[in-house]
Structure formats: C-alpha cells, structure tokens
Short mmCIF file of C-alpha atoms and ligand atoms in Angstrom, two decimals:
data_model
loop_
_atom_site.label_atom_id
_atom_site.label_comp_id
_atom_site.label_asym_id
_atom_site.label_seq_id
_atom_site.Cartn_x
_atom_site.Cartn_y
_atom_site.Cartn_z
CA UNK A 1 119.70 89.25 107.46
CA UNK A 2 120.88 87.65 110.49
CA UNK A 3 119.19 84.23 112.20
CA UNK A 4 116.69 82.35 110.83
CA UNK A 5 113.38 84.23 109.39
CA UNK A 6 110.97 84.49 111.71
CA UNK A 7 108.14 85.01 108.63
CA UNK A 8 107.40 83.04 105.33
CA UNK A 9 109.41 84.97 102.19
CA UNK A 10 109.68 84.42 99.10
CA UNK A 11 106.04 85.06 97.55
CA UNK A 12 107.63 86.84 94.91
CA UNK A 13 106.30 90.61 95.44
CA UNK A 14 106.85 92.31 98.90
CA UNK A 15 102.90 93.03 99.08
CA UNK A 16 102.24 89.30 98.85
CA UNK A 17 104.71 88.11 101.55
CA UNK A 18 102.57 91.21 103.68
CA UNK A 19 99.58 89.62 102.97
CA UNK A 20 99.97 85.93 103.28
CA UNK A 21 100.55 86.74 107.24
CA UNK A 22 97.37 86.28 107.53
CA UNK A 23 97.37 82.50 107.20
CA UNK A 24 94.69 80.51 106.06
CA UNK A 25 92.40 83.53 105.86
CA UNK A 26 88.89 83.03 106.01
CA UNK A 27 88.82 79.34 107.61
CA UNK A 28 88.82 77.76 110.80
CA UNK A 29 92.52 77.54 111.32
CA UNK A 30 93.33 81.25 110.56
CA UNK A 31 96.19 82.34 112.23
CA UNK A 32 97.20 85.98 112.58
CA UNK A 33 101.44 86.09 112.38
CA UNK A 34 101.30 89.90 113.15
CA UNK A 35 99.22 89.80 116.54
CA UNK A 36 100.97 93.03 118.21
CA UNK A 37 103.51 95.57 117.56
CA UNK A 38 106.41 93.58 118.69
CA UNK A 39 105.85 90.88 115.79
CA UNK A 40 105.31 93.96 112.83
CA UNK A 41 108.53 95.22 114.09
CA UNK A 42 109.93 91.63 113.57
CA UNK A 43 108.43 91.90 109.80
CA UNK A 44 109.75 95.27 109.16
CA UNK A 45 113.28 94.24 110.27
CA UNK A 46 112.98 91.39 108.19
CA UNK A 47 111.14 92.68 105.01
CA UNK A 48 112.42 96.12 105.12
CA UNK A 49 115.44 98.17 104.32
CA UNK A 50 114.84 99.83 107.88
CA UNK A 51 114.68 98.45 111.12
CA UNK A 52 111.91 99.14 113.83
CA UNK A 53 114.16 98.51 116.37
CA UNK A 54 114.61 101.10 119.49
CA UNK A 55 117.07 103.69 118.86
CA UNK A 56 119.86 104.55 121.11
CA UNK A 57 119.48 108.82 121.62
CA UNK A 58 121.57 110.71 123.93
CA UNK A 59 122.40 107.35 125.61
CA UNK A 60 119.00 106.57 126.32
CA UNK A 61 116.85 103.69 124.21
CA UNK A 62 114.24 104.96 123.00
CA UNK A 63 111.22 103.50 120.22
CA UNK A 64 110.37 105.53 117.51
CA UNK A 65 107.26 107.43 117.83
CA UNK A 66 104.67 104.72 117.18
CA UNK A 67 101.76 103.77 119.01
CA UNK A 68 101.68 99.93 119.00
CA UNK A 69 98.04 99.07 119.24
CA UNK A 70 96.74 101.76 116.80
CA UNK A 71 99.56 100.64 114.86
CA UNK A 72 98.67 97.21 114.40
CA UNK A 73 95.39 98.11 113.74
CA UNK A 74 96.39 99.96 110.77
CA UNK A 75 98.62 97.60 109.48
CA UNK A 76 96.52 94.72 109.81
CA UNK A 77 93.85 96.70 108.33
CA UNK A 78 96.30 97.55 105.32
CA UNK A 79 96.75 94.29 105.17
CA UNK A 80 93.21 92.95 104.18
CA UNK A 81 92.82 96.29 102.01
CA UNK A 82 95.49 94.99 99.57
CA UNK A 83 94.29 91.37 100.17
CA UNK A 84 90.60 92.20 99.14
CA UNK A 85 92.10 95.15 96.45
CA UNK A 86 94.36 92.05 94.26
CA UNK A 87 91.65 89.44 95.02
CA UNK A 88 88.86 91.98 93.38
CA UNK A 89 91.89 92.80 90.52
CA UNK A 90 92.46 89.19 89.89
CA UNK A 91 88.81 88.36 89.66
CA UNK A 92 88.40 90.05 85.98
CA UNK A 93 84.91 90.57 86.75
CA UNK A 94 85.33 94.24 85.45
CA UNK A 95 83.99 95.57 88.86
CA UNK A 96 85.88 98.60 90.14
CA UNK A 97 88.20 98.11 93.26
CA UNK A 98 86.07 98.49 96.74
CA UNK A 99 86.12 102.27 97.45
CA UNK A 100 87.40 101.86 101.02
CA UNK A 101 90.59 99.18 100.27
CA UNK A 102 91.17 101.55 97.91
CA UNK A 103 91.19 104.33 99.42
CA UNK A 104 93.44 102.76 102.35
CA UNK A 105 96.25 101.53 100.22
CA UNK A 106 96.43 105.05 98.33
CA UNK A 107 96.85 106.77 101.65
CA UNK A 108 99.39 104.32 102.92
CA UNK A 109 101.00 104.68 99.74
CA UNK A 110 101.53 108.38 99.90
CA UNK A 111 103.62 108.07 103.29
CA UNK A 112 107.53 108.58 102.87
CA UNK A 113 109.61 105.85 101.87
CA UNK A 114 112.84 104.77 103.24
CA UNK A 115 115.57 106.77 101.88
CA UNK A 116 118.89 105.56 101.08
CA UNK A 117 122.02 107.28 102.71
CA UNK A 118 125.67 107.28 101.91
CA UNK A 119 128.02 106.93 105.01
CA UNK A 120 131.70 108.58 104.46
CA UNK A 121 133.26 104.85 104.27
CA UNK A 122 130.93 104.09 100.87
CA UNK A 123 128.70 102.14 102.74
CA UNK A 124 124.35 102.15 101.80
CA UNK A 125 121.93 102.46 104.65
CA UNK A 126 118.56 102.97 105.00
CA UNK A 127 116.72 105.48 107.07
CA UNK A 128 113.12 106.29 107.82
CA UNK A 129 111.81 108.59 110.44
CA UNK A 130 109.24 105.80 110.91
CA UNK A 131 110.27 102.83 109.77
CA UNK A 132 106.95 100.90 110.43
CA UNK A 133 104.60 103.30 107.79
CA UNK A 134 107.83 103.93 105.74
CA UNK A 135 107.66 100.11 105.45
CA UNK A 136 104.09 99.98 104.72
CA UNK A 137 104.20 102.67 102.41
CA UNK A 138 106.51 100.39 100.05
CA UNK A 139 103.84 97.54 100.43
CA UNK A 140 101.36 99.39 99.54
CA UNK A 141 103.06 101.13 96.40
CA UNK A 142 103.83 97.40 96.05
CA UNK A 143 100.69 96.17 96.03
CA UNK A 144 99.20 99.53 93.68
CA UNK A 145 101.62 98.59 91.37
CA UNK A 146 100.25 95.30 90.92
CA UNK A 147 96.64 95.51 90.67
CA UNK A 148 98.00 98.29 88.50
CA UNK A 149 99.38 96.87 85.54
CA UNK A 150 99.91 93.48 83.83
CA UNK A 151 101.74 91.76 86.68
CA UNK A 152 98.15 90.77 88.07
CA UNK A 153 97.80 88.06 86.31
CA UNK A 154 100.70 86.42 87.34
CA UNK A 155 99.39 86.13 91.14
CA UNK A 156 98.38 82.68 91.94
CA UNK A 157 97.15 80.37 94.75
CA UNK A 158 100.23 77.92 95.94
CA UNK A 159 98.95 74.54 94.31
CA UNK A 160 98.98 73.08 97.80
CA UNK A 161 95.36 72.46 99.24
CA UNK A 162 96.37 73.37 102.81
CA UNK A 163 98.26 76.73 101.74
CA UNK A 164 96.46 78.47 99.10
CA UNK A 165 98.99 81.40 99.82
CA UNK A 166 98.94 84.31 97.10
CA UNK A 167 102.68 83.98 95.33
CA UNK A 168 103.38 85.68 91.89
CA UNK A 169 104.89 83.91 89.23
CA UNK A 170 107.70 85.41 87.81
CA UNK A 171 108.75 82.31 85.96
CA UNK A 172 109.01 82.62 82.39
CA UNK A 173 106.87 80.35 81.16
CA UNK A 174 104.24 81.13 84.13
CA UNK A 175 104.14 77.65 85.77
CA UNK A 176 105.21 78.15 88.92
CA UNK A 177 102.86 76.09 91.50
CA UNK A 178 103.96 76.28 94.91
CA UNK A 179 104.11 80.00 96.77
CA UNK A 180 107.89 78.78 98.25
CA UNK A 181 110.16 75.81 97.06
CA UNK A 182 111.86 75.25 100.38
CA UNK A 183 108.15 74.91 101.94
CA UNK A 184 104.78 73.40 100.23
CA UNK A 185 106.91 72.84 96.58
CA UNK A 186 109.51 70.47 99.18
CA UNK A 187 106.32 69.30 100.60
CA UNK A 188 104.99 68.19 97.30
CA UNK A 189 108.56 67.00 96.03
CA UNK A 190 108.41 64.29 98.66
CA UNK A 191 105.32 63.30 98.71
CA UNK A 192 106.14 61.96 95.03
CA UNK A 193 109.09 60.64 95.79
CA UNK A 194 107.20 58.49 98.22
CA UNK A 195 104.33 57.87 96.39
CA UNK A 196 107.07 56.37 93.40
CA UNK A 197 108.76 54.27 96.01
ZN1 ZN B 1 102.13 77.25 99.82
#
C-alpha cells in the first residue's frame, strides 16, 4: 500500500475497520470519514484487493460505472446496517437481528466478489467489474460472518473513553483493550509513563 493511510486500520475484522468510519457515532462530535464518493474510493483502494480508481480504456480515463451520490448512500447505509446488526448480536438479549439491517447486509453480501487473476509473469491481481460493491460485498460477508458464529464475542469497545471504536480481539487470552496500538493503546502507554514519572 503506498503513502500513508488515509483511514484508521487495524480493528481486527475488515467489517469493523468499515464501520468505525463513522466516528464517535451517536454524539456530538460525530464525524463522517466517508462524506462522498471520492473518500469510499480512497477506502476501497486502501481496504480492498481492488482499486476504485479510473480506468484507462481505449486511451481515454474513464470511472467505472458508479453513481457517486447513490453510491454513498448505499454504502453509508451498509454501514450502520452492520453497525446496528453486531451491536444487536453482541447484546445477547436473544432478540432477532432488525429485519431491515438484515436484510441490507444479505443483499450486499450476495454481490460478486473480487476475483483473483493470474498474469503470464506469476504475478496475483485482483479484479472486480465494480470494485466499490465488490468491496462491500466482502464487508458485508465480513460482517455476516461475525454476527454469525462465535467470533461475536470477541468484538469490543477500545478501552479509551474518547474512542469507544468496535475492534475484535483476536488475542489469545482475549485481553486486548485498545481498537489500535499505534493510536489510543500509544495514547494510554504514555499517559502511564507520565503519570509514573
Ligand atoms: Zn480506540
């Protein structure tokens, strides 16, 4: 991945690092990291195998077929869908998932994926004949598989009071506390550090 990340990584599950760009949902300070298309195609490119970018054709740039507004829409709407789907999952209160996040995730889910090519010098790519809902579709398989099975309960809220940012813990003995090390666990580390000194 060339230059520096434009988005937060490392929540552990690609469905997770989809979600948490919404930051700070549901308080004053929200603040949406995937505002218009150009910033989702920034997110594919980064999360994805695929890129978003324009495609060179016949000598001519042109963007795959994607209508940016109704496609952030969707993806934004995806978005809370799997938020609201692994926040009901997580809750254990034995209620079944919200008919219409469900339903939303399934559908995304049921798009093509990227598919994985072989070039003639042994080189892997990736190609999608739209990257952005071959993308989603792998978040929200991501995110199915989640609420789906066991994994659930190893999605936490980063121990930080000002993050609160979904991460899974795939530590083995399940004590991870910060959604990224190089962000609020650093964050944390010093603020020990200079509390002991
Ligand atoms: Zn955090």
């Amino acid at each position: 991945m060339p230059g520096i990340p434009r988005f937060r990584h490392g929540a552990g599950r690609l469905c997770l690092d989809f979600v948490r760009t919404l930051r700070h949902r549901g308080r004053p300070e929200v603040e949406e990291e995937l505002p218009d298309i150009g910033a989702l195609s920034a997110w594919v490119r980064e999360f994805g195998p695929v890129h978003a970018d324009p495609v060179m054709a016949d000598g001519e740039v042109q963007f795959p077929a994607v209508d940016g507004g109704a496609a952030i829409v969707d993806a934004q709407k995806l978005r809370e869908a799997a938020y609201h789907l692994i926040e009901g999952s997580r809750g254990q209160t034995g209620a079944p998932p919200c008919p219409k996040a469900r339903e939303l995730i399934n559908l995304a889910a049921a798009r093509p994926v990227p598919a994985p090519q072989l070039d003639a010098a042994g080189g892997l790519s990736w190609w999608a004949d739209e990257p952005v809902a071959a993308t989603l579709s792998l978040v929200a398989r991501d995110a199915l598989d989640l609420v789906g099975t066991d994994a659930i309960h190893r999605v936490r809220n980063c121990a930080d009071p000002t993050c609160r940012a979904l991460f899974y813990d795939g530590s083995r003995p399940g004590s991870r506390r910060w959604c990224s090390m190089d962000a609020c666990g650093n964050r944390a580390k010093k603020a020990t550090l200079r509390a002991r000194s």
